[in-house]
Coordinates of N, CA, C and O in Angstrom, one line a residue:
M105 N 26.0 27.6 3.4 CA 27.6 26.9 3.3 C 27.3 25.6 2.7 O 26.6 24.8 3.2
V106 N 27.4 25.6 1.4 CA 27.4 24.6 0.9 C 28.2 23.2 1.1 O 29.4 23.4 1.6
S107 N 27.6 21.9 1.2 CA 28.3 21.1 2.4 C 29.8 20.6 1.3 O 29.6 20.6 0.2
G108 N 30.7 20.5 2.1 CA 31.5 20.5 1.8 C 32.7 21.4 0.7 O 33.8 20.9 0.4
S109 N 32.5 22.5 1.2 CA 32.8 23.9 0.5 C 33.4 24.3 2.0 O 33.7 24.2 2.5
F110 N 34.2 25.4 1.0 CA 35.1 26.3 2.1 C 34.5 27.1 3.1 O 33.5 27.3 2.7
P111 N 35.0 26.6 4.5 CA 33.6 27.6 5.3 C 34.5 29.4 4.8 O 35.1 29.5 4.6
A112 N 33.1 29.9 5.6 CA 33.4 31.3 4.9 C 34.3 32.3 6.3 O 34.2 31.6 6.9
R113 N 35.0 32.7 5.8 CA 35.3 33.4 6.5 C 35.2 35.1 6.4 O 35.7 36.2 6.5
T114 N 34.7 34.9 8.0 CA 34.1 36.7 8.1 C 34.5 37.2 9.0 O 35.0 38.4 9.0
N115 N 35.7 36.1 9.9 CA 36.8 36.6 11.1 C 37.5 36.0 11.3 O 37.4 34.9 11.4
E116 N 38.3 36.9 11.2 CA 40.0 35.8 11.5 C 40.2 35.1 12.9 O 40.3 36.3 14.1
R117 N 40.3 34.2 13.3 CA 40.5 33.7 14.5 C 41.9 33.2 15.2 O 42.2 32.7 15.6
R118 N 42.4 33.5 13.9 CA 44.0 32.7 14.4 C 44.6 33.9 15.0 O 45.0 34.8 14.8
R119 N 45.3 33.0 15.7 CA 46.1 33.8 16.8 C 47.7 33.6 16.4 O 48.5 34.8 16.4
H120 N 47.9 33.2 15.0 CA 49.5 33.5 14.6 C 49.3 33.2 12.6 O 48.5 33.3 12.2
P121 N 50.4 34.3 12.0 CA 49.7 34.4 10.8 C 50.5 33.3 9.9 O 51.3 32.9 10.3
R122 N 49.9 33.3 8.8 CA 50.1 32.1 7.9 C 51.1 33.0 7.1 O 51.4 34.0 6.7
F123 N 52.4 31.7 6.7 CA 53.1 32.4 5.5 C 53.4 30.8 4.6 O 53.1 29.9 4.5
S124 N 53.7 31.5 3.2 CA 53.8 30.5 2.3 C 55.3 29.9 2.5 O 56.3 30.7 3.1
V125 N 55.7 28.7 2.0 CA 56.4 27.6 2.3 C 57.2 27.3 1.2 O 56.3 26.5 0.3
E126 N 58.2 26.9 1.0 CA 58.9 26.7 -0.5 C 59.7 25.7 -0.3 O 59.9 25.6 0.7
D127 N 59.6 25.1 -1.7 CA 60.8 23.6 -1.3 C 61.3 22.8 -0.1 O 61.4 22.6 0.2
C128 N 59.5 22.4 0.3 CA 59.3 21.4 1.4 C 58.5 20.6 0.9 O 58.4 20.6 -0.2
E129 N 58.7 19.3 1.6 CA 57.8 18.2 1.3 C 57.0 18.1 2.6 O 57.5 18.2 3.8
I130 N 56.2 17.3 2.3 CA 55.0 17.2 3.6 C 54.5 15.8 3.9 O 54.2 15.3 2.5
T131 N 54.3 14.9 4.9 CA 53.6 13.7 4.9 C 52.5 14.0 6.1 O 53.2 14.7 6.6
L132 N 51.1 13.6 5.1 CA 49.9 13.8 6.3 C 49.6 12.2 6.6 O 49.2 11.8 5.4
T133 N 49.8 12.0 7.7 CA 49.3 10.7 7.6 C 48.0 10.5 9.2 O 47.8 11.2 9.5
R134 N 46.7 9.5 9.0 CA 46.0 9.5 10.0 C 47.1 9.0 10.8 O 47.6 7.7 11.1
S135 N 46.6 9.6 12.4 CA 47.2 9.2 14.0 C 46.3 8.1 14.4 O 44.9 7.3 14.3
G136 N 46.6 7.3 15.3 CA 46.0 6.1 15.9 C 46.6 4.5 15.6 O 47.8 4.8 14.8
L137 N 45.9 3.7 16.3 CA 46.7 2.3 16.3 C 46.5 1.9 14.9 O 47.9 1.3 14.8
M138 N 45.8 2.3 14.2 CA 46.3 1.5 13.0 C 47.5 1.9 12.0 O 48.1 1.0 11.4
N139 N 47.5 3.2 12.4 CA 48.6 3.6 11.6 C 49.8 3.6 12.5 O 50.7 2.9 11.7
T140 N 49.9 3.4 13.9 CA 51.0 2.7 14.9 C 51.2 0.9 14.0 O 52.7 1.1 14.0
I141 N 50.5 0.4 13.7 CA 51.1 -0.7 13.5 C 50.9 -1.1 11.8 O 51.3 -2.2 11.4
G142 N 51.1 0.1 11.0 CA 51.5 0.5 9.8 C 50.0 0.2 9.1 O 50.2 0.2 7.4
I143 N 48.9 0.4 9.5 CA 47.9 0.2 8.5 C 47.1 1.7 8.2 O 47.2 2.7 9.1
R144 N 46.4 1.9 7.0 CA 46.1 3.3 6.4 C 47.1 4.0 7.0 O 47.3 5.1 7.6
K145 N 48.9 3.9 6.4 CA 50.1 4.6 6.6 C 50.2 5.4 5.6 O 50.8 6.3 5.1
E146 N 49.1 5.6 4.5 CA 49.5 6.4 3.1 C 49.7 7.9 3.4 O 48.8 8.5 4.4
N147 N 50.4 8.9 2.9 CA 50.7 9.8 2.4 C 49.0 10.4 1.6 O 48.9 10.5 1.1
L148 N 48.3 11.4 3.1 CA 47.7 12.2 2.1 C 47.4 13.6 1.5 O 46.7 14.1 1.2
A149 N 49.0 14.0 1.8 CA 48.8 15.6 1.6 C 49.8 15.3 -0.2 O 50.0 14.2 -0.5
R150 N 49.4 16.5 -0.7 CA 49.5 16.4 -2.1 C 50.6 18.0 -1.9 O 52.3 17.2 -2.6
N151 N 50.9 18.8 -1.2 CA 51.6 19.7 -0.8 C 51.2 20.5 -0.1 O 49.6 20.5 0.5
L152 N 52.0 21.7 0.9 CA 51.4 22.8 2.2 C 51.7 23.7 0.9 O 52.0 24.1 0.3
L153 N 50.7 24.4 1.3 CA 49.9 25.9 0.9 C 50.5 27.1 1.7 O 51.2 28.2 1.5
D154 N 50.1 27.1 3.4 CA 50.8 27.7 3.7 C 51.2 27.0 5.3 O 50.2 26.0 5.4
L155 N 51.7 28.2 6.2 CA 52.1 27.2 7.8 C 51.9 28.1 8.5 O 52.4 29.6 8.0
S156 N 51.7 28.1 10.0 CA 52.0 29.0 11.1 C 52.4 28.4 12.4 O 52.2 27.1 12.1
E157 N 52.3 29.1 13.4 CA 52.9 28.2 14.6 C 51.8 27.5 14.9 O 51.6 26.7 15.9
G158 N 50.6 27.9 14.9 CA 49.5 26.6 15.5 C 48.9 25.8 14.0 O 48.2 25.2 14.8
G159 N 49.7 26.0 13.2 CA 48.8 24.7 12.1 C 49.1 25.2 10.7 O 50.1 25.8 10.3
L160 N 48.8 24.7 9.8 CA 48.9 24.5 8.4 C 47.4 24.7 7.6 O 46.9 23.9 7.3
R161 N 47.7 24.6 6.2 CA 46.6 24.5 5.1 C 47.7 23.9 4.0 O 48.7 23.9 3.8
V162 N 47.0 22.6 4.0 CA 48.1 21.5 2.7 C 46.4 21.2 1.5 O 45.0 20.9 2.0
R163 N 46.9 20.8 0.6 CA 46.4 20.0 -0.9 C 46.2 18.7 0.0 O 47.0 18.5 -0.1
T164 N 45.1 17.9 0.1 CA 44.9 16.9 -0.2 C 44.8 15.9 -1.2 O 44.0 16.1 -2.0
T165 N 45.0 14.5 -0.5 CA 44.6 13.6 -1.6 C 43.5 13.4 -1.7 O 42.7 12.8 -2.7
E166 N 42.3 13.6 -0.3 CA 40.9 12.9 -0.5 C 40.3 14.3 0.5 O 41.0 14.8 1.4
K167 N 39.3 14.4 0.5 CA 38.1 14.8 1.3 C 38.5 14.4 2.7 O 38.3 13.0 3.2
L168 N 39.1 15.1 3.8 CA 39.2 14.3 5.3 C 38.0 14.8 6.5 O 37.1 15.9 6.4
D169 N 38.3 13.8 7.2 CA 37.0 14.2 8.0 C 37.2 15.0 9.5 O 38.6 14.9 10.1
K170 N 36.6 16.0 9.7 CA 36.7 17.4 10.3 C 36.9 16.9 12.3 O 35.8 15.7 12.1
G171 N 37.4 17.0 12.2 CA 37.9 16.2 13.6 C 38.9 15.3 13.6 O 39.6 14.7 14.7
A172 N 39.4 14.5 12.8 CA 40.1 13.5 12.6 C 41.9 13.9 13.0 O 42.2 15.2 12.9
R173 N 41.9 12.9 13.5 CA 43.7 13.4 14.1 C 45.1 12.7 13.3 O 44.5 11.7 12.6
V174 N 45.5 13.7 13.1 CA 47.1 13.4 11.8 C 48.1 13.7 12.4 O 48.2 14.4 13.7
R175 N 49.3 12.7 12.0 CA 50.4 13.6 12.3 C 51.3 14.0 10.7 O 51.0 13.5 9.9
V176 N 51.6 14.9 11.3 CA 52.0 15.5 10.1 C 53.6 16.2 9.9 O 54.4 15.9 11.6
R177 N 54.2 16.1 8.8 CA 56.1 16.3 9.0 C 56.2 16.6 8.2 O 55.9 16.6 6.9
V178 N 57.0 18.0 8.1 CA 57.5 19.1 7.0 C 59.1 18.6 7.2 O 59.6 19.1 8.2
V179 N 59.4 18.6 5.9 CA 60.5 18.2 5.9 C 61.6 19.3 4.7 O 61.1 19.7 3.7
M180 N 62.0 20.3 4.9 CA 63.1 21.4 4.7 C 64.3 20.9 3.9 O 65.4 20.9 4.6
K181 N 64.5 20.5 3.1 CA 65.3 19.5 1.9 C 66.8 20.6 2.7 O 68.0 20.2 2.5
R182 N 66.6 21.8 1.4 CA 67.5 23.0 1.5 C 68.4 23.1 2.9 O 69.1 23.5 2.9
F183 N 67.2 23.3 3.9 CA 68.3 23.5 5.4 C 68.6 22.6 6.4 O 68.5 22.6 7.8
S184 N 68.5 21.4 5.7 CA 68.3 20.2 6.6 C 67.5 20.1 7.9 O 68.1 19.7 8.7
D185 N 66.5 20.6 7.4 CA 65.7 20.8 9.1 C 64.3 19.7 8.4 O 63.9 20.0 7.7
E186 N 63.8 19.8 10.0 CA 62.1 19.3 9.5 C 61.2 19.5 10.8 O 61.7 19.8 11.7
I187 N 60.1 19.4 10.9 CA 58.9 20.0 11.9 C 58.1 19.0 12.0 O 58.0 17.6 11.1
E188 N 57.8 18.2 13.1 CA 56.8 16.9 13.1 C 55.7 17.9 14.0 O 56.2 18.0 15.2
A189 N 54.6 17.1 14.4 CA 53.6 17.3 15.2 C 52.3 16.4 15.0 O 52.1 16.3 13.9
L190 N 51.8 16.9 15.6 CA 50.3 15.9 15.8 C 49.1 17.2 15.5 O 49.4 18.2 16.3
G191 N 48.3 16.8 15.0 CA 48.0 17.7 14.7 C 46.1 17.0 14.8 O 45.3 15.5 14.6
E192 N 44.5 18.2 14.8 CA 43.4 18.2 13.9 C 42.9 18.5 13.2 O 43.0 19.5 12.8
V193 N 41.9 17.8 11.9 CA 41.7 18.4 11.2 C 40.0 19.6 11.6 O 39.3 18.8 12.1
R194 N 40.5 20.8 11.1 CA 39.2 21.8 11.8 C 38.7 22.2 10.7 O 37.4 22.0 10.9
W195 N 38.8 21.9 9.1 CA 37.8 21.9 8.1 C 38.8 21.3 6.9 O 39.8 21.1 6.8
S196 N 37.7 20.6 6.2 CA 38.6 20.3 5.3 C 37.2 20.6 3.5 O 36.0 20.1 3.9
G197 N 37.5 20.5 2.3 CA 36.4 20.7 1.4 C 37.4 20.4 0.2 O 38.6 20.4 -0.2
T198 N 36.4 20.8 -0.7 CA 36.8 20.6 -2.4 C 36.9 22.2 -2.5 O 36.1 22.7 -1.8
H199 N 37.9 22.5 -3.7 CA 37.8 23.8 -3.8 C 37.3 24.5 -4.6 O 36.4 23.6 -5.6
P200 N 36.6 25.4 -4.4 CA 35.1 26.3 -5.0 C 34.9 26.1 -6.5 O 34.7 26.1 -7.5
I201 N 36.4 25.9 -7.2 CA 36.6 26.4 -8.9 C 36.7 25.0 -9.3 O 36.2 24.7 -10.2
R202 N 37.6 24.4 -8.6 CA 38.2 23.2 -9.0 C 38.0 22.1 -7.8 O 38.6 21.7 -7.3
P203 N 36.7 21.3 -8.4 CA 36.4 20.5 -7.6 C 36.8 18.7 -7.7 O 36.4 18.3 -6.0
T204 N 37.9 18.9 -8.4 CA 38.7 17.5 -7.5 C 40.3 17.6 -7.2 O 40.4 17.1 -6.6
E205 N 39.9 19.0 -6.5 CA 41.2 19.6 -5.8 C 40.0 19.8 -4.3 O 39.5 19.8 -4.0
H206 N 41.1 19.0 -3.2 CA 40.8 19.0 -1.8 C 41.6 20.1 -1.4 O 43.0 19.7 -1.3
L207 N 41.2 20.7 -0.2 CA 42.2 20.8 0.7 C 41.6 21.2 2.3 O 40.3 20.1 2.4
A208 N 42.8 21.2 3.1 CA 42.4 21.1 4.7 C 43.3 21.8 5.2 O 44.0 22.2 5.3
G209 N 42.6 22.2 6.3 CA 43.1 23.1 7.6 C 43.6 22.5 8.8 O 42.7 21.6 9.2
I210 N 44.6 22.3 9.0 CA 45.2 21.5 10.8 C 45.5 21.8 11.7 O 46.6 23.3 11.4
M211 N 45.0 22.0 12.3 CA 45.3 22.7 13.6 C 46.4 21.9 14.5 O 45.9 20.4 14.9
F212 N 47.4 22.3 14.9 CA 48.7 21.5 15.7 C 48.2 21.4 17.5 O 47.8 22.5 18.1
T213 N 47.6 20.3 17.6 CA 47.8 19.7 18.7 C 48.7 19.1 19.9 O 48.8 19.7 21.0
K214 N 49.3 18.7 19.0 CA 50.8 18.6 20.0 C 52.4 18.6 19.0 O 52.6 18.5 18.3
I215 N 52.9 19.9 19.6 CA 54.6 19.9 18.9 C 55.8 20.4 20.0 O 54.7 21.0 21.0
D216 N 56.8 19.7 19.3 CA 57.1 19.7 20.0 C 58.3 21.2 20.5 O 58.1 22.0 19.3
P217 N 58.1 22.2 21.5 CA 59.1 23.2 21.6 C 59.8 23.8 20.6 O 59.6 24.8 20.2
Q218 N 60.4 22.6 20.4 CA 62.0 23.1 19.2 C 61.7 23.2 18.1 O 62.2 23.9 17.1
H219 N 60.7 22.4 17.7 CA 59.8 22.7 16.3 C 59.0 23.6 16.0 O 58.8 24.3 15.0
A220 N 58.0 24.2 17.3 CA 57.3 25.5 17.4 C 58.3 26.5 17.1 O 58.5 27.4 16.2
R221 N 59.4 26.5 17.7 CA 61.0 27.6 17.2 C 60.7 27.6 16.0 O 61.6 28.6 15.5
R222 N 61.2 26.5 15.5 CA 61.7 26.3 13.8 C 60.2 27.2 12.7 O 61.1 27.5 11.8
I223 N 59.5 26.6 13.5 CA 58.3 27.6 13.0 C 58.6 28.5 12.5 O 58.2 29.7 11.7
V224 N 58.6 29.5 13.9 CA 59.1 30.8 14.3 C 60.6 31.3 13.3 O 59.9 32.5 12.5
N225 N 61.6 30.6 12.8 CA 62.2 30.7 12.4 C 62.3 31.1 11.3 O 62.7 31.4 9.9
M226 N 61.5 29.9 10.3 CA 61.1 30.1 9.0 C 60.1 31.2 8.8 O 60.6 31.4 7.7
R227 N 58.9 31.5 9.4 CA 58.4 32.5 9.7 C 59.7 33.7 9.2 O 59.2 34.7 8.1
N228 N 60.1 34.0 9.7 CA 61.3 35.0 10.1 C 61.6 35.5 8.7 O 62.0 36.1 8.0
W229 N 62.3 34.0 7.7 CA 63.5 33.6 6.8 C 61.9 34.1 5.8 O 62.3 35.1 4.5
F230 N 60.9 33.6 5.7 CA 59.9 33.5 4.4 C 59.1 34.7 4.4 O 58.9 35.1 3.0
T231 N 59.4 35.5 4.9 CA 58.6 36.8 5.1 C 59.5 37.9 5.1 O 59.2 39.5 5.3
S232 N 61.2 37.7 5.5 CA 61.8 38.7 5.3 C 61.7 39.6 3.9 O 62.0 38.8 3.2
P233 N 62.5 40.6 4.1 CA 62.8 41.6 2.6 C 63.9 40.8 1.9 O 63.9 40.9 0.2
Q234 N 64.9 40.0 2.5 CA 65.7 39.5 1.8 C 65.4 38.1 0.8 O 65.7 37.7 0.3
Y235 N 64.6 37.7 1.6 CA 63.8 36.4 0.9 C 62.9 36.6 -0.5 O 63.1 35.9 -1.4
R236 N 62.4 37.7 0.0 CA 61.2 38.2 -0.9 C 62.3 38.8 -2.3 O 61.8 38.9 -3.4
Q237 N 63.4 39.1 -2.1 CA 64.2 40.0 -3.5 C 64.6 38.5 -3.8 O 64.8 38.7 -4.7
K238 N 65.2 37.4 -2.9 CA 65.5 36.7 -3.8 C 64.4 35.8 -4.6 O 64.9 35.6 -5.6
R239 N 63.5 35.5 -4.0 CA 62.3 35.0 -4.7 C 62.0 36.0 -6.0 O 62.1 35.5 -7.2
D240 N 62.0 37.1 -5.8 CA 61.4 38.3 -7.1 C 62.5 37.9 -7.8 O 62.2 38.2 -9.1
H241 N 64.3 38.0 -8.2 CA 64.9 38.2 -8.9 C 65.0 36.2 -9.4 O 65.1 36.4 -10.6
R242 N 64.5 35.4 -8.7 CA 64.5 33.9 -9.2 C 63.3 34.1 -10.1 O 63.6 33.5 -11.4
E243 N 62.2 34.3 -10.0 CA 61.2 34.2 -10.7 C 61.4 35.9 -12.2 O 61.2 35.2 -12.9
K244 N 62.1 36.6 -11.7 CA 62.4 37.2 -13.2 C 63.7 36.7 -13.4 O 63.4 36.7 -15.2
E245 N 64.2 35.9 -13.5 CA 65.2 35.2 -14.6 C 64.8 33.8 -14.9 O 65.3 33.2 -16.0
S246 N 63.8 33.2 -14.2 CA 63.1 31.6 -15.1 C 62.3 32.2 -16.1 O 61.6 33.0 -16.2
P247 N 62.6 31.5 -17.1 CA 61.7 31.5 -18.6 C 59.9 31.0 -17.6 O 59.9 30.6 -17.6
K248 N 59.2 31.9 -18.6 CA 58.1 32.0 -18.4 C 57.5 31.0 -19.4 O 56.5 30.4 -19.4
S249 N 58.3 30.8 -20.5 CA 57.7 29.5 -21.4 C 58.9 28.9 -21.8 O 59.6 29.2 -22.0
P250 N 58.4 27.9 -22.8 CA 59.3 27.5 -23.8 C 59.7 28.2 -24.9 O 61.0 28.7 -25.0
L251 N 59.0 29.2 -25.3 CA 59.4 30.3 -26.4 C 60.4 31.0 -25.5 O 61.2 31.9 -26.2
D252 N 60.1 31.5 -24.3 CA 61.6 32.6 -24.3 C 62.6 32.0 -23.9 O 64.1 32.5 -23.9
L253 N 63.1 30.7 -24.1 CA 64.6 30.3 -24.1 C 64.7 30.4 -25.4 O 66.0 30.2 -26.1
I254 N 64.1 31.0 -26.5 CA 64.8 30.6 -27.9 C 65.3 32.4 -27.7 O 64.7 33.1 -27.5
E255 N 66.4 31.9 -28.5 CA 66.7 33.8 -28.4 C 67.0 34.4 -29.9 O 66.8 33.6 -30.9

């Protein structure tokens, strides 16, 4: 494996299936004393790629150190809901095709049981036939290019 690239996925070790989430905001900050007093509190997340009961995959502003402790907050504005958890960076690297893009896998180390149940409910919704049907309908209805707007 090339240093800083993604780990090879020869066997699946996740206990929970990942699912994509739409229309959410994610905040990822370093955990620890410096963050508590307001130093190094910048948001390291660009966007959430997928989520599971055990963790998440996120596009980040920089390569994160493996083992780094982080605080995660995912806000679902549409549902007036949020998830907060503490986590650990399990892997981090640059995208193999887009080297200016950074990704990281975060494993939850501490999450409130109520927030964990919210993730289960989110998975049930975002993987449901009803949701997929709505998403597919939205994609068909949305214009693909500015030329599609011309009648």
